[in-house]
Amino acid sequence: MPGTRSGKLERTVVYMADTQFSLAAFMRLPMQQKLLTIIALSMVTAIVVAGWTWTRTPTFAVLFTNISERDGGNIIAALQQMNVPFKFSESGGAILVPQQQVHELRMRLASQGLPKGGLVGFELMENQKLGMSQFIEQINFQRALEGELSRSIQSLAAVAGARVHLAIPKQTGFMRDDQKPSASVVLNVHPGRNLDANQVAGIAHMVASSVPHLPAANVSVIDQNGNLLSSEKASGRAAGLDATQLKYVQEIESSYVRRIETILAPLVGPGNFRAQVTADVDFSQSEQVAEIYKPNPPAEASIRSQQVSEDASGRPAAAGVPGALSNQPPV
C-alpha cells in the first residue's frame, strides 16, 4: 500500500511539472502564436462538441404526410402525451419523428384510430339517431358512398387525393320523367405522375358500377389543375367502353401504325418519322322488333287470330210430329 501511494504521488508530481512546463513554454511564445494557439484549441473544442451533439441528435423520418389539419392536431397531441420529439418538414406537409420509432408510433397511433382522414365512409351509418327522417338517411348514405369511392380511388399509385360528388335525382315513378344520375371526380395526382385514358376509364367504370343506373358517360373526371381528363371523345371512346372493346380499338390502332411504318420506312428511312393513329370505332347497337304473320302470301289476307268452336252429342235426335196434339196422352 505505501508503494502504491508513493507511485500515484510521483505521477501527480510529474503531471504537475509537465503542466507547469507547458504553461511556461506557452507564456514564452510570441503574442501572435498565442492567439493562433487559442484559436486552434477553440476550433478543435467546437468541432468535438458539435460532433458529440450531432451523434446524440436522432435522425428524423416521415411519420405521416398529406394529412388534414384536424388529424395533424390530434397526432401532435398524442405524440406530446407519449413524450416523443417531433418536427415538421420544410414544406409543412409532413410530421417527422425519430427514425427508429416510426413503425412503433404508427401502430400505436393506429390503435387510437389516427389518422382518421378527411373522408367519411360507411362508418357514418353506424351512428344513426333514432327518429331520423328518410331524407337525412339518404343524405348520409350518399355521403358515405362518396367517401368510400374516394378512398378506393386514393388507393391508386398515381393518386394522392380524390373527392367524389354524386348527383342522384329523386325517382318519380314515371319512366318518362326519371333522370339518370351523374358523378364528378376530382383527382389530386402526385407530381410527375399522370393517368392514361385506360386508368381514367377504369375510374369512371368503378364509380358507375357503384351507383345504380349511373352510366359511365355521365362521370366527369378532372385533376387538381382543372383539366378535364374524361373528355367527350374519351367518354365515347374510353369511359363508355369495356375492356374488350378498348383492347379491340388498341389492336386496330396498332395495326394501322404498323402499316404506315411499313409504307414510309423505305421512303424516309426508319426512325425518321413517327406515326400515331386514333381509331374512333362505333360500338352502338340497335334492336328491331317485327311481327310477321305467315303462311298466307298476300299481306292483306293474313289471319291474325282465329277461333273454332264445335259441339257434339252421342244421343239420338228427337223424332215425331211436332205440335200440341202429339204431346197429349190417349183417352
Tab-separated table of C-alpha atoms in Angstrom:
chain	number	residue	atom	x	y	z
A	1	MET	CA	0.000	0.000	0.000
A	2	PRO	CA	2.745	2.552	0.813
A	3	GLY	CA	4.404	1.720	-2.504
A	4	THR	CA	1.156	2.308	-4.430
A	5	ARG	CA	0.541	5.659	-2.802
A	6	SER	CA	4.073	6.772	-3.493
A	7	GLY	CA	3.667	5.766	-7.170
A	8	LYS	CA	0.485	7.831	-7.522
A	9	LEU	CA	2.152	10.771	-5.821
A	10	GLU	CA	5.114	10.587	-8.182
A	11	ARG	CA	2.820	10.531	-11.265
A	12	THR	CA	0.889	13.519	-9.912
A	13	VAL	CA	4.098	15.441	-9.337
A	14	VAL	CA	5.311	14.595	-12.852
A	15	TYR	CA	1.947	15.676	-14.380
A	16	MET	CA	2.044	18.976	-12.494
A	17	ALA	CA	5.619	19.516	-13.598
A	18	ASP	CA	4.664	18.844	-17.227
A	19	THR	CA	1.735	21.213	-16.929
A	20	GLN	CA	3.889	23.941	-15.461
A	21	PHE	CA	6.465	23.354	-18.191
A	22	SER	CA	3.747	23.609	-20.880
A	23	LEU	CA	2.385	26.816	-19.375
A	24	ALA	CA	5.849	28.257	-19.144
A	25	ALA	CA	6.538	27.333	-22.766
A	26	PHE	CA	3.177	28.858	-23.824
A	27	MET	CA	3.946	32.086	-21.973
A	28	ARG	CA	7.302	32.367	-23.742
A	29	LEU	CA	5.600	32.267	-27.159
A	30	PRO	CA	5.041	35.498	-29.098
A	31	MET	CA	1.614	37.103	-28.861
A	32	GLN	CA	0.680	36.121	-32.438
A	33	GLN	CA	1.448	32.450	-31.806
A	34	LYS	CA	-0.521	32.587	-28.559
A	35	LEU	CA	-3.589	33.871	-30.419
A	36	LEU	CA	-3.229	31.214	-33.120
A	37	THR	CA	-2.906	28.510	-30.475
A	38	ILE	CA	-6.005	29.728	-28.613
A	39	ILE	CA	-7.998	29.901	-31.867
A	40	ALA	CA	-6.900	26.396	-32.874
A	41	LEU	CA	-7.848	24.971	-29.480
A	42	SER	CA	-11.221	26.721	-29.653
A	43	MET	CA	-11.927	25.295	-33.114
A	44	VAL	CA	-10.988	21.794	-32.019
A	45	THR	CA	-13.235	22.115	-28.970
A	46	ALA	CA	-16.134	23.386	-31.093
A	47	ILE	CA	-15.738	20.521	-33.571
A	48	VAL	CA	-15.685	17.964	-30.777
A	49	VAL	CA	-18.779	19.459	-29.131
A	50	ALA	CA	-20.648	19.665	-32.461
A	51	GLY	CA	-19.784	16.078	-33.303
A	52	TRP	CA	-20.899	14.876	-29.915
A	53	THR	CA	-24.161	16.815	-30.211
A	54	TRP	CA	-24.771	15.501	-33.748
A	55	THR	CA	-24.250	11.908	-32.669
A	56	ARG	CA	-26.779	12.343	-29.875
A	57	THR	CA	-29.381	14.053	-32.138
A	58	PRO	CA	-31.783	11.406	-33.540
A	59	THR	CA	-32.358	11.040	-37.263
A	60	PHE	CA	-35.906	12.057	-38.133
A	61	ALA	CA	-38.091	10.263	-40.664
A	62	VAL	CA	-41.570	10.879	-42.046
A	63	LEU	CA	-44.375	9.573	-39.848
A	64	PHE	CA	-47.361	10.833	-41.877
A	65	THR	CA	-47.744	13.113	-44.864
A	66	ASN	CA	-50.637	14.786	-46.685
A	67	ILE	CA	-52.901	14.733	-43.650
A	68	SER	CA	-55.650	17.147	-42.734
A	69	GLU	CA	-55.170	19.850	-40.112
A	70	ARG	CA	-57.562	18.091	-37.763
A	71	ASP	CA	-55.657	14.811	-37.952
A	72	GLY	CA	-52.374	16.689	-37.615
A	73	GLY	CA	-53.514	18.321	-34.381
A	74	ASN	CA	-54.696	15.002	-32.934
A	75	ILE	CA	-51.422	13.282	-33.874
A	76	ILE	CA	-49.329	16.056	-32.313
A	77	ALA	CA	-51.377	15.863	-29.097
A	78	ALA	CA	-50.827	12.099	-28.978
A	79	LEU	CA	-47.071	12.476	-29.568
A	80	GLN	CA	-46.833	15.036	-26.770
A	81	GLN	CA	-48.573	12.635	-24.392
A	82	MET	CA	-46.050	9.942	-25.378
A	83	ASN	CA	-43.119	12.388	-24.829
A	84	VAL	CA	-41.915	11.734	-28.377
A	85	PRO	CA	-39.911	14.507	-30.090
A	86	PHE	CA	-41.299	15.615	-33.433
A	87	LYS	CA	-40.905	18.350	-36.002
A	88	PHE	CA	-42.413	19.449	-39.284
A	89	SER	CA	-40.909	19.242	-42.737
A	90	GLU	CA	-39.817	22.394	-44.512
A	91	SER	CA	-42.919	22.342	-46.701
A	92	GLY	CA	-45.114	21.748	-43.659
A	93	GLY	CA	-46.867	18.789	-45.226
A	94	ALA	CA	-45.327	16.016	-43.115
A	95	ILE	CA	-44.712	15.168	-39.457
A	96	LEU	CA	-41.225	13.850	-38.654
A	97	VAL	CA	-40.285	11.658	-35.678
A	98	PRO	CA	-37.126	9.720	-34.712
A	99	GLN	CA	-36.438	7.131	-37.375
A	100	GLN	CA	-36.167	4.167	-35.014
A	101	GLN	CA	-39.660	4.876	-33.631
A	102	VAL	CA	-41.583	5.350	-36.889
A	103	HIS	CA	-43.139	1.872	-37.139
A	104	GLU	CA	-43.900	1.647	-33.430
A	105	LEU	CA	-45.591	5.055	-33.421
A	106	ARG	CA	-47.669	4.217	-36.478
A	107	MET	CA	-49.038	1.104	-34.786
A	108	ARG	CA	-49.700	2.918	-31.515
A	109	LEU	CA	-51.473	5.766	-33.292
A	110	ALA	CA	-53.445	3.296	-35.414
A	111	SER	CA	-54.757	1.703	-32.221
A	112	GLN	CA	-56.147	5.149	-31.347
A	113	GLY	CA	-57.768	5.494	-34.773
A	114	LEU	CA	-55.277	8.037	-36.114
A	115	PRO	CA	-55.153	9.376	-38.695
A	116	LYS	CA	-58.865	9.305	-39.336
A	117	GLY	CA	-58.606	11.036	-42.694
A	118	GLY	CA	-60.832	13.765	-44.032
A	119	LEU	CA	-63.197	11.272	-45.645
A	120	VAL	CA	-66.168	9.592	-44.027
A	121	GLY	CA	-67.234	6.168	-45.265
A	122	PHE	CA	-69.911	3.697	-44.278
A	123	GLU	CA	-68.948	4.116	-40.621
A	124	LEU	CA	-71.212	7.155	-40.802
A	125	MET	CA	-74.172	4.761	-40.944
A	126	GLU	CA	-73.209	3.143	-37.638
A	127	ASN	CA	-74.301	6.118	-35.535
A	128	GLN	CA	-77.817	6.651	-36.840
A	129	LYS	CA	-80.012	8.647	-34.479
A	130	LEU	CA	-83.468	7.466	-33.540
A	131	GLY	CA	-86.228	9.321	-35.331
A	132	MET	CA	-84.048	10.433	-38.235
A	133	SER	CA	-86.013	11.339	-41.345
A	134	GLN	CA	-85.724	9.412	-44.581
A	135	PHE	CA	-84.198	12.457	-46.294
A	136	ILE	CA	-81.361	12.658	-43.748
A	137	GLU	CA	-80.756	8.922	-44.067
A	138	GLN	CA	-80.481	9.270	-47.838
A	139	ILE	CA	-78.044	12.188	-47.489
A	140	ASN	CA	-75.880	10.223	-45.043
A	141	PHE	CA	-75.874	7.208	-47.340
A	142	GLN	CA	-74.792	9.383	-50.262
A	143	ARG	CA	-72.000	10.945	-48.168
A	144	ALA	CA	-70.834	7.506	-47.077
A	145	LEU	CA	-70.843	6.246	-50.668
A	146	GLU	CA	-68.859	9.282	-51.818
A	147	GLY	CA	-66.309	8.705	-49.060
A	148	GLU	CA	-65.881	5.019	-49.880
A	149	LEU	CA	-65.402	5.790	-53.576
A	150	SER	CA	-62.851	8.489	-52.722
A	151	ARG	CA	-60.903	6.048	-50.554
A	152	SER	CA	-60.885	3.458	-53.328
A	153	ILE	CA	-59.609	5.983	-55.873
A	154	GLN	CA	-56.915	7.195	-53.457
A	155	SER	CA	-55.541	3.663	-53.309
A	156	LEU	CA	-54.231	4.092	-56.870
A	157	ALA	CA	-50.479	4.651	-57.036
A	158	ALA	CA	-50.639	7.865	-59.072
A	159	VAL	CA	-53.415	9.482	-56.994
A	160	ALA	CA	-52.572	11.457	-53.862
A	161	GLY	CA	-56.125	12.515	-53.063
A	162	ALA	CA	-59.616	12.251	-54.511
A	163	ARG	CA	-63.086	13.663	-53.996
A	164	VAL	CA	-66.275	12.217	-55.453
A	165	HIS	CA	-69.520	14.165	-55.841
A	166	LEU	CA	-72.692	12.284	-56.714
A	167	ALA	CA	-75.854	13.820	-58.126
A	168	ILE	CA	-78.608	11.258	-57.591
A	169	PRO	CA	-82.026	12.579	-58.652
A	170	LYS	CA	-85.160	11.528	-56.849
A	171	GLN	CA	-87.100	8.932	-58.790
A	172	THR	CA	-90.700	9.954	-59.517
A	173	GLY	CA	-92.058	6.565	-60.528
A	174	PHE	CA	-92.716	7.660	-64.108
A	175	MET	CA	-90.231	6.297	-66.626
A	176	ARG	CA	-90.625	9.346	-68.839
A	177	ASP	CA	-89.683	11.804	-66.073
A	178	ASP	CA	-86.829	9.806	-64.498
A	179	GLN	CA	-83.348	11.345	-64.807
A	180	LYS	CA	-80.061	9.484	-64.880
A	181	PRO	CA	-77.590	10.046	-62.009
A	182	SER	CA	-74.267	11.771	-62.660
A	183	ALA	CA	-70.940	11.993	-60.843
A	184	SER	CA	-67.867	14.225	-60.715
A	185	VAL	CA	-64.420	13.063	-59.607
A	186	VAL	CA	-61.645	15.481	-58.599
A	187	LEU	CA	-58.171	13.917	-58.547
A	188	ASN	CA	-55.023	15.213	-56.879
A	189	VAL	CA	-52.259	13.499	-58.834
A	190	HIS	CA	-48.729	13.091	-57.471
A	191	PRO	CA	-46.155	15.462	-59.024
A	192	GLY	CA	-44.606	13.938	-62.116
A	193	ARG	CA	-47.336	11.309	-62.448
A	194	ASN	CA	-50.255	11.196	-64.855
A	195	LEU	CA	-53.177	8.966	-65.712
A	196	ASP	CA	-53.698	7.485	-69.151
A	197	ALA	CA	-57.047	7.008	-70.869
A	198	ASN	CA	-57.436	3.437	-69.623
A	199	GLN	CA	-56.941	4.472	-65.992
A	200	VAL	CA	-59.425	7.322	-66.334
A	201	ALA	CA	-61.878	4.890	-67.925
A	202	GLY	CA	-61.313	2.474	-65.034
A	203	ILE	CA	-62.132	5.192	-62.503
A	204	ALA	CA	-65.275	6.129	-64.422
A	205	HIS	CA	-66.390	2.498	-64.632
A	206	MET	CA	-65.761	1.926	-60.921
A	207	VAL	CA	-67.890	4.936	-59.975
A	208	ALA	CA	-70.598	3.965	-62.465
A	209	SER	CA	-70.690	0.397	-61.159
A	210	SER	CA	-71.170	1.606	-57.582
A	211	VAL	CA	-74.231	3.770	-58.264
A	212	PRO	CA	-77.437	2.216	-59.656
A	213	HIS	CA	-78.485	3.414	-63.126
A	214	LEU	CA	-75.359	5.595	-63.489
A	215	PRO	CA	-73.849	5.337	-66.995
A	216	ALA	CA	-70.097	5.707	-67.305
A	217	ALA	CA	-70.584	8.504	-69.830
A	218	ASN	CA	-72.141	10.629	-67.038
A	219	VAL	CA	-68.953	10.525	-64.939
A	220	SER	CA	-66.638	13.552	-65.281
A	221	VAL	CA	-63.026	13.280	-64.100
A	222	ILE	CA	-60.760	16.320	-63.609
A	223	ASP	CA	-57.365	16.829	-61.966
A	224	GLN	CA	-56.189	19.363	-59.396
A	225	ASN	CA	-55.434	21.876	-62.173
A	226	GLY	CA	-58.960	21.746	-63.541
A	227	ASN	CA	-58.008	19.756	-66.635
A	228	LEU	CA	-60.816	17.556	-67.919
A	229	LEU	CA	-59.462	14.016	-68.130
A	230	SER	CA	-62.684	12.407	-69.342
A	231	SER	CA	-63.476	14.453	-72.455
A	232	GLU	CA	-66.456	13.909	-74.732
A	233	LYS	CA	-64.303	11.808	-77.011
A	234	ALA	CA	-62.919	9.875	-74.077
A	235	SER	CA	-66.405	9.262	-72.748
A	236	GLY	CA	-67.360	7.691	-76.044
A	237	ARG	CA	-64.047	6.014	-76.710
A	238	ALA	CA	-62.821	5.031	-73.270
A	239	ALA	CA	-65.287	5.722	-70.472
A	240	GLY	CA	-68.148	4.147	-72.378
A	241	LEU	CA	-66.230	1.048	-73.486
A	242	ASP	CA	-65.427	-2.111	-71.627
A	243	ALA	CA	-62.030	-3.809	-71.526
A	244	THR	CA	-62.728	-5.990	-74.571
A	245	GLN	CA	-63.777	-3.028	-76.704
A	246	LEU	CA	-60.764	-0.977	-75.598
A	247	LYS	CA	-58.466	-3.845	-76.499
A	248	TYR	CA	-60.092	-4.114	-79.926
A	249	VAL	CA	-59.583	-0.366	-80.545
A	250	GLN	CA	-55.936	-0.604	-79.478
A	251	GLU	CA	-55.378	-3.538	-81.826
A	252	ILE	CA	-56.831	-1.550	-84.724
A	253	GLU	CA	-54.624	1.441	-83.917
A	254	SER	CA	-51.513	-0.726	-83.631
A	255	SER	CA	-52.326	-2.438	-86.929
A	256	TYR	CA	-52.622	0.873	-88.780
A	257	VAL	CA	-49.419	2.183	-87.183
A	258	ARG	CA	-47.511	-0.869	-88.384
A	259	ARG	CA	-48.920	-0.493	-91.900
A	260	ILE	CA	-47.915	3.181	-92.013
A	261	GLU	CA	-44.414	2.355	-90.790
A	262	THR	CA	-44.105	-0.377	-93.415
A	263	ILE	CA	-45.025	2.091	-96.168
A	264	LEU	CA	-42.909	5.058	-95.017
A	265	ALA	CA	-39.785	3.267	-93.763
A	266	PRO	CA	-38.374	2.540	-97.269
A	267	LEU	CA	-39.052	6.138	-98.351
A	268	VAL	CA	-37.751	8.267	-95.465
A	269	GLY	CA	-35.791	5.686	-93.502
A	270	PRO	CA	-36.600	4.001	-90.201
A	271	GLY	CA	-36.546	6.277	-87.192
A	272	ASN	CA	-37.053	9.462	-89.250
A	273	PHE	CA	-40.794	9.663	-88.699
A	274	ARG	CA	-43.413	8.974	-86.104
A	275	ALA	CA	-46.838	7.502	-86.790
A	276	GLN	CA	-49.818	7.798	-84.495
A	277	VAL	CA	-53.366	6.605	-85.114
A	278	THR	CA	-56.534	7.321	-83.164
A	279	ALA	CA	-59.367	4.988	-84.084
A	280	ASP	CA	-62.953	6.001	-83.481
A	281	VAL	CA	-64.997	2.802	-83.535
A	282	ASP	CA	-68.768	2.900	-83.327
A	283	PHE	CA	-69.908	0.187	-80.936
A	284	SER	CA	-73.511	1.352	-80.836
A	285	GLN	CA	-76.134	-1.351	-81.118
A	286	SER	CA	-79.684	-1.201	-82.454
A	287	GLU	CA	-82.597	-3.506	-81.726
A	288	GLN	CA	-85.536	-4.073	-84.082
A	289	VAL	CA	-88.746	-5.924	-83.271
A	290	ALA	CA	-91.012	-7.185	-86.093
A	291	GLU	CA	-94.288	-9.142	-86.000
A	292	ILE	CA	-94.964	-11.229	-89.133
A	293	TYR	CA	-97.971	-13.458	-89.806
A	294	LYS	CA	-97.488	-16.471	-92.092
A	295	PRO	CA	-98.025	-18.651	-94.163
A	296	ASN	CA	-100.618	-16.686	-96.195
A	297	PRO	CA	-98.695	-14.969	-99.038
A	298	PRO	CA	-100.914	-11.880	-99.514
A	299	ALA	CA	-100.372	-9.449	-96.676
A	300	GLU	CA	-103.982	-8.290	-96.746
A	301	ALA	CA	-105.229	-11.896	-96.439
A	302	SER	CA	-103.156	-12.758	-93.384
A	303	ILE	CA	-105.114	-14.184	-90.482
A	304	ARG	CA	-104.149	-12.555	-87.214
A	305	SER	CA	-106.486	-14.566	-84.965
A	306	GLN	CA	-108.894	-17.465	-85.478
A	307	GLN	CA	-111.238	-19.302	-83.113
A	308	VAL	CA	-113.134	-22.553	-83.913
A	309	SER	CA	-115.924	-23.923	-81.656
A	310	GLU	CA	-117.538	-27.379	-82.206
A	311	ASP	CA	-120.277	-29.196	-80.203
A	312	ALA	CA	-121.029	-32.953	-80.486
A	313	SER	CA	-123.512	-35.332	-78.702
A	314	GLY	CA	-123.907	-39.162	-78.788
A	315	ARG	CA	-127.720	-39.278	-78.062
A	316	PRO	CA	-130.272	-39.814	-80.979
A	317	ALA	CA	-132.087	-36.771	-82.150
A	318	ALA	CA	-135.742	-36.185	-81.158
A	319	ALA	CA	-138.411	-37.520	-83.677
A	320	GLY	CA	-142.237	-37.320	-84.129
A	321	VAL	CA	-144.888	-34.990	-85.366
A	322	PRO	CA	-144.433	-31.577	-83.927
A	323	GLY	CA	-147.436	-29.876	-82.333
A	324	ALA	CA	-149.566	-29.858	-79.186
A	325	LEU	CA	-151.855	-32.837	-80.212
A	326	SER	CA	-148.989	-35.254	-80.419
A	327	ASN	CA	-147.956	-34.402	-76.878
A	328	GLN	CA	-151.364	-35.278	-75.261
A	329	PRO	CA	-151.867	-38.769	-73.678
A	330	PRO	CA	-154.501	-41.131	-75.183
A	331	VAL	CA	-158.025	-41.186	-73.592
